[in-house]
mmCIF file of C-alpha atoms in Angstrom:
data_model
loop_
_atom_site.group_PDB
_atom_site.id
_atom_site.type_symbol
_atom_site.label_atom_id
_atom_site.label_comp_id
_atom_site.label_asym_id
_atom_site.label_seq_id
_atom_site.Cartn_x
_atom_site.Cartn_y
_atom_site.Cartn_z
ATOM 1 C CA MET P 14 38.298 0.027 5.876
ATOM 2 C CA ALA P 15 36.762 -2.132 8.584
ATOM 3 C CA ALA P 16 39.148 -4.781 9.858
ATOM 4 C CA THR P 17 36.236 -6.634 11.381
ATOM 5 C CA GLN P 18 32.897 -7.188 9.741
ATOM 6 C CA TYR P 19 29.544 -8.336 11.022
ATOM 7 C CA PRO P 20 29.051 -12.112 11.096
ATOM 8 C CA GLN P 21 28.063 -13.522 7.693
ATOM 9 C CA ALA P 22 24.515 -14.431 8.746
ATOM 10 C CA LEU P 23 23.929 -10.846 9.918
ATOM 11 C CA GLN P 24 25.396 -9.341 6.743
ATOM 12 C CA HIS P 25 23.127 -11.646 4.758
ATOM 13 C CA VAL P 26 20.024 -10.265 6.481
ATOM 14 C CA MET P 27 21.307 -6.696 5.971
ATOM 15 C CA SER P 28 21.742 -7.321 2.247
ATOM 16 C CA PHE P 29 18.062 -8.268 1.912
ATOM 17 C CA PHE P 30 16.854 -5.269 3.886
ATOM 18 C CA SER P 31 18.917 -2.980 1.659
ATOM 19 C CA ARG P 32 17.036 -4.246 -1.418
ATOM 20 C CA LEU P 33 13.794 -2.747 -0.104
ATOM 21 C CA PRO P 34 12.773 0.693 -1.405
ATOM 22 C CA GLY P 35 14.057 3.588 0.687
ATOM 23 C CA VAL P 36 16.311 1.365 2.765
ATOM 24 C CA GLY P 37 19.982 2.290 2.303
ATOM 25 C CA ARG P 38 23.034 0.500 3.644
ATOM 26 C CA ARG P 39 22.909 2.285 6.998
ATOM 27 C CA SER P 40 19.175 1.713 7.488
ATOM 28 C CA ALA P 41 19.557 -1.956 6.570
ATOM 29 C CA GLU P 42 22.283 -2.198 9.231
ATOM 30 C CA ARG P 43 20.043 -0.509 11.797
ATOM 31 C CA LEU P 44 17.061 -2.750 11.027
ATOM 32 C CA ALA P 45 19.084 -5.984 11.140
ATOM 33 C CA LEU P 46 20.767 -4.953 14.412
ATOM 34 C CA ALA P 47 17.385 -4.089 15.932
ATOM 35 C CA MET P 48 16.267 -7.570 15.015
ATOM 36 C CA MET P 49 19.194 -9.028 16.965
ATOM 37 C CA ALA P 50 17.489 -7.694 20.091
ATOM 38 C CA TRP P 51 14.195 -9.415 19.238
ATOM 39 C CA PRO P 52 13.128 -12.579 21.031
ATOM 40 C CA GLU P 53 14.365 -15.537 18.967
ATOM 41 C CA GLN P 54 10.826 -16.753 18.350
ATOM 42 C CA GLN P 55 9.743 -13.463 16.818
ATOM 43 C CA THR P 56 12.613 -13.459 14.305
ATOM 44 C CA GLU P 57 11.739 -17.016 13.362
ATOM 45 C CA GLN P 58 8.079 -16.145 12.897
ATOM 46 C CA PHE P 59 9.063 -13.248 10.627
ATOM 47 C CA GLY P 60 11.220 -15.625 8.574
ATOM 48 C CA GLN P 61 8.366 -18.103 8.378
ATOM 49 C CA ALA P 62 5.939 -15.373 7.324
ATOM 50 C CA LEU P 63 8.230 -14.453 4.423
ATOM 51 C CA LEU P 64 8.553 -18.084 3.346
ATOM 52 C CA GLU P 65 4.765 -18.347 3.247
ATOM 53 C CA LEU P 66 4.144 -15.000 1.574
ATOM 54 C CA LYS P 67 4.550 -16.056 -2.044
ATOM 55 C CA ASN P 68 2.820 -19.403 -1.548
ATOM 56 C CA LYS P 69 -0.222 -17.905 0.080
ATOM 57 C CA VAL P 70 -0.644 -14.669 -1.831
ATOM 58 C CA ARG P 71 -1.156 -14.740 -5.612
ATOM 59 C CA PRO P 72 -2.897 -12.600 -8.229
ATOM 60 C CA CYS P 73 -6.682 -13.029 -8.481
ATOM 61 C CA ALA P 74 -7.423 -15.092 -11.603
ATOM 62 C CA VAL P 75 -9.997 -12.522 -12.740
ATOM 63 C CA CYS P 76 -8.902 -9.033 -11.709
ATOM 64 C CA GLY P 77 -5.237 -9.408 -10.676
ATOM 65 C CA ASN P 78 -5.757 -8.136 -7.099
ATOM 66 C CA TYR P 79 -3.862 -9.860 -4.250
ATOM 67 C CA ALA P 80 -5.715 -13.066 -3.431
ATOM 68 C CA GLU P 81 -5.402 -16.029 -1.113
ATOM 69 C CA ASP P 82 -7.855 -18.141 -3.113
ATOM 70 C CA GLU P 83 -8.243 -18.328 -6.882
ATOM 71 C CA LEU P 84 -10.451 -15.234 -6.715
ATOM 72 C CA CYS P 85 -9.759 -12.207 -4.521
ATOM 73 C CA ALA P 86 -12.091 -11.113 -1.718
ATOM 74 C CA ILE P 87 -13.624 -8.392 -3.910
ATOM 75 C CA CYS P 88 -14.397 -10.649 -6.899
ATOM 76 C CA GLN P 89 -15.942 -13.147 -4.452
ATOM 77 C CA ASP P 90 -18.055 -10.535 -2.684
ATOM 78 C CA PRO P 91 -21.730 -10.875 -3.782
ATOM 79 C CA ASP P 92 -22.451 -7.320 -2.606
ATOM 80 C CA ARG P 93 -20.154 -5.605 -5.129
ATOM 81 C CA GLN P 94 -21.719 -3.824 -8.122
ATOM 82 C CA ARG P 95 -20.842 -6.093 -11.047
ATOM 83 C CA GLY P 96 -21.634 -3.508 -13.715
ATOM 84 C CA VAL P 97 -18.845 -1.068 -12.819
ATOM 85 C CA LEU P 98 -15.168 -1.826 -13.423
ATOM 86 C CA CYS P 99 -12.324 0.340 -12.156
ATOM 87 C CA VAL P 100 -9.005 -0.081 -14.003
ATOM 88 C CA VAL P 101 -5.859 0.504 -11.912
ATOM 89 C CA GLU P 102 -2.141 0.118 -12.565
ATOM 90 C CA GLN P 103 -1.166 -1.896 -9.482
ATOM 91 C CA ALA P 104 -2.910 -4.175 -7.001
ATOM 92 C CA SER P 105 -1.635 -1.939 -4.185
ATOM 93 C CA GLN P 106 -3.782 0.927 -5.529
ATOM 94 C CA ILE P 107 -6.964 -1.080 -4.943
ATOM 95 C CA ILE P 108 -6.508 -0.660 -1.182
ATOM 96 C CA VAL P 109 -6.200 3.114 -1.611
ATOM 97 C CA LEU P 110 -9.524 3.196 -3.465
ATOM 98 C CA GLU P 111 -11.142 0.775 -0.996
ATOM 99 C CA ASN P 112 -10.035 2.893 1.951
ATOM 100 C CA SER P 113 -11.941 5.856 0.511
ATOM 101 C CA GLY P 114 -15.108 3.816 1.070
ATOM 102 C CA SER P 115 -16.646 5.444 -2.001
ATOM 103 C CA TYR P 116 -16.422 2.666 -4.584
ATOM 104 C CA LYS P 117 -18.426 -0.552 -4.595
ATOM 105 C CA GLY P 118 -17.714 -1.978 -8.043
ATOM 106 C CA LEU P 119 -15.091 -4.396 -9.366
ATOM 107 C CA TYR P 120 -11.444 -3.807 -10.330
ATOM 108 C CA HIS P 121 -8.995 -4.728 -13.049
ATOM 109 C CA VAL P 122 -5.241 -4.541 -12.455
ATOM 110 C CA LEU P 123 -3.198 -3.665 -15.560
ATOM 111 C CA GLY P 124 0.153 -4.489 -13.983
ATOM 112 C CA GLY P 125 1.686 -1.150 -14.986
ATOM 113 C CA LYS P 126 1.119 1.587 -17.533
ATOM 114 C CA LEU P 127 2.165 2.131 -21.133
ATOM 115 C CA SER P 128 5.736 3.349 -21.256
ATOM 116 C CA PRO P 129 7.291 3.495 -24.737
ATOM 117 C CA LEU P 130 10.623 4.679 -23.265
ATOM 118 C CA SER P 131 11.053 1.576 -21.105
ATOM 119 C CA GLY P 132 9.568 -0.602 -23.830
ATOM 120 C CA LYS P 133 6.292 -1.351 -22.030
ATOM 121 C CA GLY P 134 3.633 -1.822 -24.693
ATOM 122 C CA PRO P 135 -0.010 -2.971 -24.507
ATOM 123 C CA GLU P 136 1.088 -6.629 -24.675
ATOM 124 C CA GLU P 137 2.954 -6.249 -21.371
ATOM 125 C CA LEU P 138 -0.219 -5.095 -19.605
ATOM 126 C CA ARG P 139 -3.277 -7.211 -18.729
ATOM 127 C CA ILE P 140 -5.305 -5.597 -21.530
ATOM 128 C CA LYS P 141 -6.190 -8.885 -23.262
ATOM 129 C CA GLU P 142 -7.716 -10.096 -19.974
ATOM 130 C CA LEU P 143 -9.563 -6.782 -19.680
ATOM 131 C CA ALA P 144 -10.965 -7.212 -23.190
ATOM 132 C CA VAL P 145 -12.289 -10.683 -22.302
ATOM 133 C CA ARG P 146 -14.076 -9.295 -19.254
ATOM 134 C CA LEU P 147 -15.549 -6.318 -21.111
ATOM 135 C CA ARG P 148 -16.784 -8.433 -24.056
ATOM 136 C CA GLN P 149 -18.893 -10.510 -21.679
ATOM 137 C CA GLY P 150 -21.204 -7.493 -21.784
ATOM 138 C CA GLU P 151 -21.945 -7.144 -18.074
ATOM 139 C CA ILE P 152 -19.943 -3.950 -17.550
ATOM 140 C CA SER P 153 -21.858 -0.726 -18.157
ATOM 141 C CA GLU P 154 -19.120 1.649 -16.965
ATOM 142 C CA MET P 155 -15.340 1.397 -17.026
ATOM 143 C CA ILE P 156 -13.607 3.931 -14.759
ATOM 144 C CA ILE P 157 -9.963 4.431 -15.720
ATOM 145 C CA ALA P 158 -7.996 5.183 -12.550
ATOM 146 C CA THR P 159 -4.434 5.200 -13.879
ATOM 147 C CA SER P 160 -2.186 7.900 -12.409
ATOM 148 C CA PRO P 161 -2.574 11.478 -13.695
ATOM 149 C CA ASP P 162 0.974 11.531 -15.100
ATOM 150 C CA VAL P 163 2.107 11.360 -18.748
ATOM 151 C CA GLU P 164 2.197 7.572 -18.926
ATOM 152 C CA GLY P 165 -0.996 7.131 -16.931
ATOM 153 C CA GLU P 166 -2.822 9.581 -19.236
ATOM 154 C CA ALA P 167 -1.446 7.834 -22.325
ATOM 155 C CA THR P 168 -2.653 4.503 -20.940
ATOM 156 C CA ALA P 169 -6.096 5.973 -20.227
ATOM 157 C CA HIS P 170 -6.407 7.310 -23.777
ATOM 158 C CA TYR P 171 -5.214 4.027 -25.261
ATOM 159 C CA LEU P 172 -7.858 2.094 -23.299
ATOM 160 C CA ALA P 173 -10.588 4.601 -24.198
ATOM 161 C CA GLN P 174 -9.815 4.210 -27.914
ATOM 162 C CA GLU P 175 -9.365 0.456 -27.756
ATOM 163 C CA PHE P 176 -12.773 -0.139 -26.186
ATOM 164 C CA ALA P 177 -14.680 2.820 -27.694
ATOM 165 C CA ALA P 178 -16.837 0.494 -29.775
ATOM 166 C CA LEU P 179 -18.225 -1.422 -26.793
ATOM 167 C CA PRO P 180 -21.689 -0.453 -25.480
ATOM 168 C CA MET P 181 -20.535 1.061 -22.178
ATOM 169 C CA THR P 182 -19.533 4.387 -20.666
ATOM 170 C CA ILE P 183 -15.802 5.000 -20.264
ATOM 171 C CA THR P 184 -14.843 7.529 -17.591
ATOM 172 C CA ARG P 185 -11.620 8.908 -16.108
ATOM 173 C CA ILE P 186 -11.105 9.816 -12.436
ATOM 174 C CA ALA P 187 -10.910 13.579 -11.812
ATOM 175 C CA SER P 188 -7.573 15.330 -11.330
ATOM 176 C CA GLY P 189 -7.118 18.564 -9.461
ATOM 177 C CA VAL P 190 -6.025 20.143 -6.213
ATOM 178 C CA PRO P 191 -6.109 17.451 -3.480
ATOM 179 C CA ALA P 192 -8.683 17.717 -0.692
ATOM 180 C CA GLY P 193 -7.340 19.817 2.168
ATOM 181 C CA ALA P 194 -4.338 21.064 0.189
ATOM 182 C CA ASP P 195 -3.136 24.665 0.183
ATOM 183 C CA LEU P 196 -3.489 26.184 -3.302
ATOM 184 C CA ASN P 197 -0.184 28.001 -2.700
ATOM 185 C CA PHE P 198 1.669 24.741 -2.960
ATOM 186 C CA ALA P 199 -0.129 23.195 -5.928
ATOM 187 C CA ASP P 200 2.116 22.722 -8.977
ATOM 188 C CA ALA P 201 1.283 24.131 -12.408
ATOM 189 C CA ALA P 202 0.187 20.788 -13.884
ATOM 190 C CA THR P 203 -2.266 20.235 -11.018
ATOM 191 C CA ILE P 204 -3.672 23.758 -11.389
ATOM 192 C CA THR P 205 -4.090 23.212 -15.139
ATOM 193 C CA MET P 206 -5.958 19.954 -14.475
ATOM 194 C CA ALA P 207 -8.086 21.606 -11.783
ATOM 195 C CA LEU P 208 -9.037 24.459 -14.124
ATOM 196 C CA SER P 209 -9.806 22.320 -17.155
ATOM 197 C CA GLY P 210 -11.899 19.988 -15.001
ATOM 198 C CA ARG P 211 -13.925 22.800 -13.403
ATOM 199 C CA HIS P 212 -17.680 22.365 -12.937
ATOM 200 C CA LYS P 213 -20.650 24.624 -12.188
ATOM 201 C CA LEU P 214 -21.668 25.273 -8.604
ATOM 202 C CA MET B 9 -13.267 1.829 7.309
ATOM 203 C CA ALA B 10 -11.801 -0.481 4.661
ATOM 204 C CA ALA B 11 -14.309 -3.035 3.453
ATOM 205 C CA THR B 12 -11.473 -5.105 2.015
ATOM 206 C CA GLN B 13 -8.166 -5.868 3.672
ATOM 207 C CA TYR B 14 -4.875 -7.271 2.436
ATOM 208 C CA PRO B 15 -4.633 -11.065 2.419
ATOM 209 C CA GLN B 16 -3.755 -12.499 5.851
ATOM 210 C CA ALA B 17 -0.266 -13.636 4.839
ATOM 211 C CA LEU B 18 0.567 -10.140 3.601
ATOM 212 C CA GLN B 19 -0.809 -8.496 6.760
ATOM 213 C CA HIS B 20 1.297 -10.901 8.770
ATOM 214 C CA VAL B 21 4.500 -9.745 7.044
ATOM 215 C CA MET B 22 3.442 -6.098 7.497
ATOM 216 C CA SER B 23 2.971 -6.641 11.220
ATOM 217 C CA PHE B 24 6.574 -7.813 11.578
ATOM 218 C CA PHE B 25 7.979 -4.927 9.561
ATOM 219 C CA SER B 26 6.064 -2.481 11.760
ATOM 220 C CA ARG B 27 7.858 -3.811 14.850
ATOM 221 C CA LEU B 28 11.194 -2.549 13.521
ATOM 222 C CA PRO B 29 12.436 0.835 14.781
ATOM 223 C CA GLY B 30 11.370 3.775 12.644
ATOM 224 C CA VAL B 31 8.941 1.676 10.601
ATOM 225 C CA GLY B 32 5.355 2.855 11.031
ATOM 226 C CA ARG B 33 2.185 1.230 9.740
ATOM 227 C CA ARG B 34 2.425 2.951 6.349
ATOM 228 C CA SER B 35 6.121 2.128 5.873
ATOM 229 C CA ALA B 36 5.499 -1.483 6.838
ATOM 230 C CA GLU B 37 2.775 -1.598 4.191
ATOM 231 C CA ARG B 38 5.111 -0.100 1.583
ATOM 232 C CA LEU B 39 7.941 -2.522 2.395
ATOM 233 C CA ALA B 40 5.714 -5.600 2.326
ATOM 234 C CA LEU B 41 4.103 -4.521 -0.961
ATOM 235 C CA ALA B 42 7.530 -3.905 -2.484
ATOM 236 C CA MET B 43 8.417 -7.443 -1.516
ATOM 237 C CA MET B 44 5.392 -8.724 -3.454
ATOM 238 C CA ALA B 45 7.181 -7.545 -6.606
ATOM 239 C CA TRP B 46 10.373 -9.473 -5.716
ATOM 240 C CA PRO B 47 11.227 -12.721 -7.471
ATOM 241 C CA GLU B 48 9.786 -15.560 -5.383
ATOM 242 C CA GLN B 49 13.248 -17.001 -4.730
ATOM 243 C CA GLN B 50 14.544 -13.756 -3.221
ATOM 244 C CA THR B 51 11.679 -13.544 -0.730
ATOM 245 C CA GLU B 52 12.322 -17.140 0.266
ATOM 246 C CA GLN B 53 16.032 -16.503 0.740
ATOM 247 C CA PHE B 54 15.233 -13.504 2.945
ATOM 248 C CA GLY B 55 12.940 -15.688 5.049
ATOM 249 C CA GLN B 56 15.614 -18.367 5.267
ATOM 250 C CA ALA B 57 18.229 -15.784 6.291
ATOM 251 C CA LEU B 58 16.000 -14.682 9.168
ATOM 252 C CA LEU B 59 15.454 -18.265 10.307
ATOM 253 C CA GLU B 60 19.213 -18.772 10.409
ATOM 254 C CA LEU B 61 20.042 -15.440 12.033
ATOM 255 C CA LYS B 62 19.571 -16.433 15.665
ATOM 256 C CA ASN B 63 21.081 -19.869 15.205
ATOM 257 C CA LYS B 64 24.221 -18.615 13.545
ATOM 258 C CA VAL B 65 24.875 -15.380 15.428
ATOM 259 C CA ARG B 66 25.410 -15.449 19.205
ATOM 260 C CA PRO B 67 27.300 -13.361 21.769
ATOM 261 C CA CYS B 68 31.054 -14.028 21.997
ATOM 262 C CA ALA B 69 31.697 -16.057 25.174
ATOM 263 C CA VAL B 70 34.435 -13.629 26.244
ATOM 264 C CA CYS B 71 33.556 -10.097 25.130
ATOM 265 C CA GLY B 72 29.877 -10.251 24.139
ATOM 266 C CA ASN B 73 30.443 -9.105 20.534
ATOM 267 C CA TYR B 74 28.427 -10.760 17.739
ATOM 268 C CA ALA B 75 30.068 -14.091 16.963
ATOM 269 C CA GLU B 76 29.552 -17.070 14.682
ATOM 270 C CA ASP B 77 31.871 -19.310 16.720
ATOM 271 C CA GLU B 78 32.257 -19.442 20.479
ATOM 272 C CA LEU B 79 34.659 -16.495 20.255
ATOM 273 C CA CYS B 80 34.160 -13.469 17.997
ATOM 274 C CA ALA B 81 36.542 -12.574 15.167
ATOM 275 C CA ILE B 82 38.269 -9.925 17.306
ATOM 276 C CA CYS B 83 38.903 -12.170 20.318
ATOM 277 C CA GLN B 84 40.251 -14.805 17.915
ATOM 278 C CA ASP B 85 42.530 -12.371 16.074
ATOM 279 C CA PRO B 86 46.177 -12.904 17.154
ATOM 280 C CA ASP B 87 47.125 -9.432 15.909
ATOM 281 C CA ARG B 88 44.956 -7.516 18.416
ATOM 282 C CA GLN B 89 46.645 -5.780 21.370
ATOM 283 C CA ARG B 90 45.644 -7.923 24.335
ATOM 284 C CA GLY B 91 46.619 -5.330 26.957
ATOM 285 C CA VAL B 92 43.960 -2.744 26.022
ATOM 286 C CA LEU B 93 40.259 -3.252 26.669
ATOM 287 C CA CYS B 94 37.544 -0.944 25.388
ATOM 288 C CA VAL B 95 34.218 -1.124 27.255
ATOM 289 C CA VAL B 96 31.101 -0.398 25.161
ATOM 290 C CA GLU B 97 27.379 -0.529 25.845
ATOM 291 C CA GLN B 98 26.251 -2.531 22.826
ATOM 292 C CA ALA B 99 27.834 -4.970 20.378
ATOM 293 C CA SER B 100 26.676 -2.720 17.528
ATOM 294 C CA GLN B 101 29.024 0.033 18.798
ATOM 295 C CA ILE B 102 32.071 -2.179 18.243
ATOM 296 C CA ILE B 103 31.632 -1.816 14.476
ATOM 297 C CA VAL B 104 31.543 1.985 14.831
ATOM 298 C CA LEU B 105 34.888 1.907 16.666
ATOM 299 C CA GLU B 106 36.331 -0.651 14.225
ATOM 300 C CA ASN B 107 35.327 1.467 11.246
ATOM 301 C CA SER B 108 37.450 4.326 12.618
ATOM 302 C CA GLY B 109 40.461 2.073 12.074
ATOM 303 C CA SER B 110 42.147 3.664 15.091
ATOM 304 C CA TYR B 111 41.752 0.956 17.725
ATOM 305 C CA LYS B 112 43.524 -2.380 17.789
ATOM 306 C CA GLY B 113 42.753 -3.676 21.287
ATOM 307 C CA LEU B 114 39.998 -5.904 22.660
ATOM 308 C CA TYR B 115 36.411 -5.080 23.642
ATOM 309 C CA HIS B 116 33.910 -5.778 26.390
ATOM 310 C CA VAL B 117 30.161 -5.382 25.822
ATOM 311 C CA LEU B 118 28.198 -4.307 28.907
ATOM 312 C CA GLY B 119 24.799 -4.960 27.381
ATOM 313 C CA GLY B 120 23.485 -1.526 28.328
ATOM 314 C CA LYS B 121 24.218 1.236 30.814
ATOM 315 C CA LEU B 122 23.238 1.906 34.398
ATOM 316 C CA SER B 123 19.760 3.348 34.548
ATOM 317 C CA PRO B 124 18.219 3.644 38.017
ATOM 318 C CA LEU B 125 14.989 5.012 36.563
ATOM 319 C CA SER B 126 14.342 1.915 34.458
ATOM 320 C CA GLY B 127 15.705 -0.283 37.219
ATOM 321 C CA LYS B 128 18.914 -1.279 35.399
ATOM 322 C CA GLY B 129 21.576 -1.877 38.052
ATOM 323 C CA PRO B 130 25.135 -3.278 37.869
ATOM 324 C CA GLU B 131 23.802 -6.848 38.111
ATOM 325 C CA GLU B 132 21.935 -6.421 34.807
ATOM 326 C CA LEU B 133 25.164 -5.491 32.995
ATOM 327 C CA ARG B 134 28.078 -7.793 32.140
ATOM 328 C CA ILE B 135 30.232 -6.298 34.903
ATOM 329 C CA LYS B 136 30.910 -9.582 36.688
ATOM 330 C CA GLU B 137 32.330 -10.956 33.437
ATOM 331 C CA LEU B 138 34.393 -7.773 33.068
ATOM 332 C CA ALA B 139 35.802 -8.233 36.589
ATOM 333 C CA VAL B 140 36.872 -11.789 35.741
ATOM 334 C CA ARG B 141 38.742 -10.584 32.661
ATOM 335 C CA LEU B 142 40.422 -7.660 34.459
ATOM 336 C CA ARG B 143 41.530 -9.788 37.425
ATOM 337 C CA GLN B 144 43.477 -12.038 35.058
ATOM 338 C CA GLY B 145 45.997 -9.168 35.097
ATOM 339 C CA GLU B 146 46.721 -8.915 31.364
ATOM 340 C CA ILE B 147 44.919 -5.619 30.809
ATOM 341 C CA SER B 148 47.032 -2.494 31.335
ATOM 342 C CA GLU B 149 44.444 0.025 30.120
ATOM 343 C CA MET B 150 40.655 -0.002 30.206
ATOM 344 C CA ILE B 151 39.061 2.605 27.914
ATOM 345 C CA ILE B 152 35.460 3.349 28.870
ATOM 346 C CA ALA B 153 33.524 4.166 25.702
ATOM 347 C CA THR B 154 29.982 4.409 27.050
ATOM 348 C CA SER B 155 27.893 7.217 25.521
ATOM 349 C CA PRO B 156 28.506 10.784 26.750
ATOM 350 C CA ASP B 157 24.979 11.077 28.168
ATOM 351 C CA VAL B 158 23.853 11.061 31.816
ATOM 352 C CA GLU B 159 23.526 7.294 32.089
ATOM 353 C CA GLY B 160 26.690 6.620 30.098
ATOM 354 C CA GLU B 161 28.681 8.987 32.347
ATOM 355 C CA ALA B 162 27.218 7.386 35.465
ATOM 356 C CA THR B 163 28.207 3.958 34.150
ATOM 357 C CA ALA B 164 31.730 5.205 33.380
ATOM 358 C CA HIS B 165 32.137 6.585 36.906
ATOM 359 C CA TYR B 166 30.769 3.413 38.450
ATOM 360 C CA LEU B 167 33.268 1.282 36.525
ATOM 361 C CA ALA B 168 36.165 3.622 37.352
ATOM 362 C CA GLN B 169 35.385 3.349 41.083
ATOM 363 C CA GLU B 170 34.696 -0.369 40.979
ATOM 364 C CA PHE B 171 38.057 -1.193 39.413
ATOM 365 C CA ALA B 172 40.170 1.658 40.859
ATOM 366 C CA ALA B 173 42.211 -0.762 42.973
ATOM 367 C CA LEU B 174 43.416 -2.808 40.008
ATOM 368 C CA PRO B 175 46.919 -2.069 38.635
ATOM 369 C CA MET B 176 45.843 -0.554 35.338
ATOM 370 C CA THR B 177 45.030 2.805 33.762
ATOM 371 C CA ILE B 178 41.342 3.617 33.369
ATOM 372 C CA THR B 179 40.527 6.171 30.658
ATOM 373 C CA ARG B 180 37.404 7.719 29.169
ATOM 374 C CA ILE B 181 36.922 8.601 25.480
ATOM 375 C CA ALA B 182 36.943 12.339 24.768
ATOM 376 C CA SER B 183 33.724 14.266 24.253
ATOM 377 C CA GLY B 184 33.457 17.480 22.313
ATOM 378 C CA VAL B 185 32.408 19.055 19.036
ATOM 379 C CA PRO B 186 32.300 16.311 16.366
ATOM 380 C CA ALA B 187 34.873 16.396 13.565
ATOM 381 C CA GLY B 188 33.643 18.494 10.669
ATOM 382 C CA ALA B 189 30.725 19.927 12.638
ATOM 383 C CA ASP B 190 29.725 23.595 12.581
ATOM 384 C CA LEU B 191 30.206 25.163 16.018
ATOM 385 C CA ASN B 192 27.014 27.153 15.414
ATOM 386 C CA PHE B 193 24.957 24.012 15.738
ATOM 387 C CA ALA B 194 26.681 22.415 18.723
ATOM 388 C CA ASP B 195 24.454 22.157 21.803
ATOM 389 C CA ALA B 196 25.407 23.586 25.195
ATOM 390 C CA ALA B 197 26.307 20.207 26.729
ATOM 391 C CA THR B 198 28.692 19.434 23.866
ATOM 392 C CA ILE B 199 30.316 22.888 24.141
ATOM 393 C CA THR B 200 30.728 22.388 27.903
ATOM 394 C CA MET B 201 32.404 19.026 27.299
ATOM 395 C CA ALA B 202 34.608 20.466 24.556
ATOM 396 C CA LEU B 203 35.747 23.314 26.834
ATOM 397 C CA SER B 204 36.409 21.202 29.907
ATOM 398 C CA GLY B 205 38.319 18.709 27.789
ATOM 399 C CA ARG B 206 40.510 21.370 26.105
ATOM 400 C CA HIS B 207 44.209 20.673 25.606
ATOM 401 C CA LYS B 208 47.322 22.710 24.779
ATOM 402 C CA LEU B 209 48.358 23.209 21.151
#
């Protein structure tokens, strides 16, 4: 349709933007064009930051969290409770838990959840590494914080069975109506979880 | 609040994303985290593309469009009508006009519109360059395609007065209800423009 196209170098930048989640062709165009109005130095610094990203950030050798050194900031922190381990699917979820300010233990990143349909079995997850950590005997409680969806629940039950023989408590984060939410808009699955998880007042 | 933060290099990338239009702190976080899951090579290529962007793309020496050579693809194209000149605010608007497939002339990018409130006068726009082109005497029609808002209209009237003495036709793009739009949702200013611009059937 278009007789004239954007210059190659600009199209190239657009093509990378459009590979990001939630960024369609039009948004990618808008973002790249906005960048054309940036000071040259700023665009260069952004480019440099991307080049350095994968060199500087890697998975923590112990827990799998984002790390700049061999161990992440949490594994290195002497003030963390070393007897509690919270198992999450992704490193990005650690920040969500940290931001709550209500957890002071360690983490373990699985790198996903069990998903028979997409062929993701226990071998694809960092369960072997989890087993090594748990068998060292320092963990007294493992909190399973996978998502409260079908695959997250399946993963939680798999882990609970797998490590049932170890001398520690295995717990699951609570599911229910979110804090501040209107009950009118809660879906049936959430209500079911909220009811079955009810406790005495 | 957060005891732990993202690694520096990751925060750095987030800070650049958040400077893009429509990208808030949370979106910037989401985009940068998504990039952590990219193959290393792809992130590097994105960074490289940004480094090259400003070197490879510059304003066309004649019209101000995005160009990879001294002249843009349109100014270089021998098949364009050299007697018609369409004046736009931004280079990004040229693509919008090109995509319509209904214009085959040349362009001139003003680099903005007159805006007394933000102190943008005629000297800040590429009007001197426009005058040089028009005085060469090859242009028989100048189509003013600035936006149909207050500043765009003011700019159009300024240009029409400024170049009234030259032997050429000066026209303004039509404003009215957009093609395919529901009249119910057209605002008063658009309706006013559509009525005053009515033509016989």
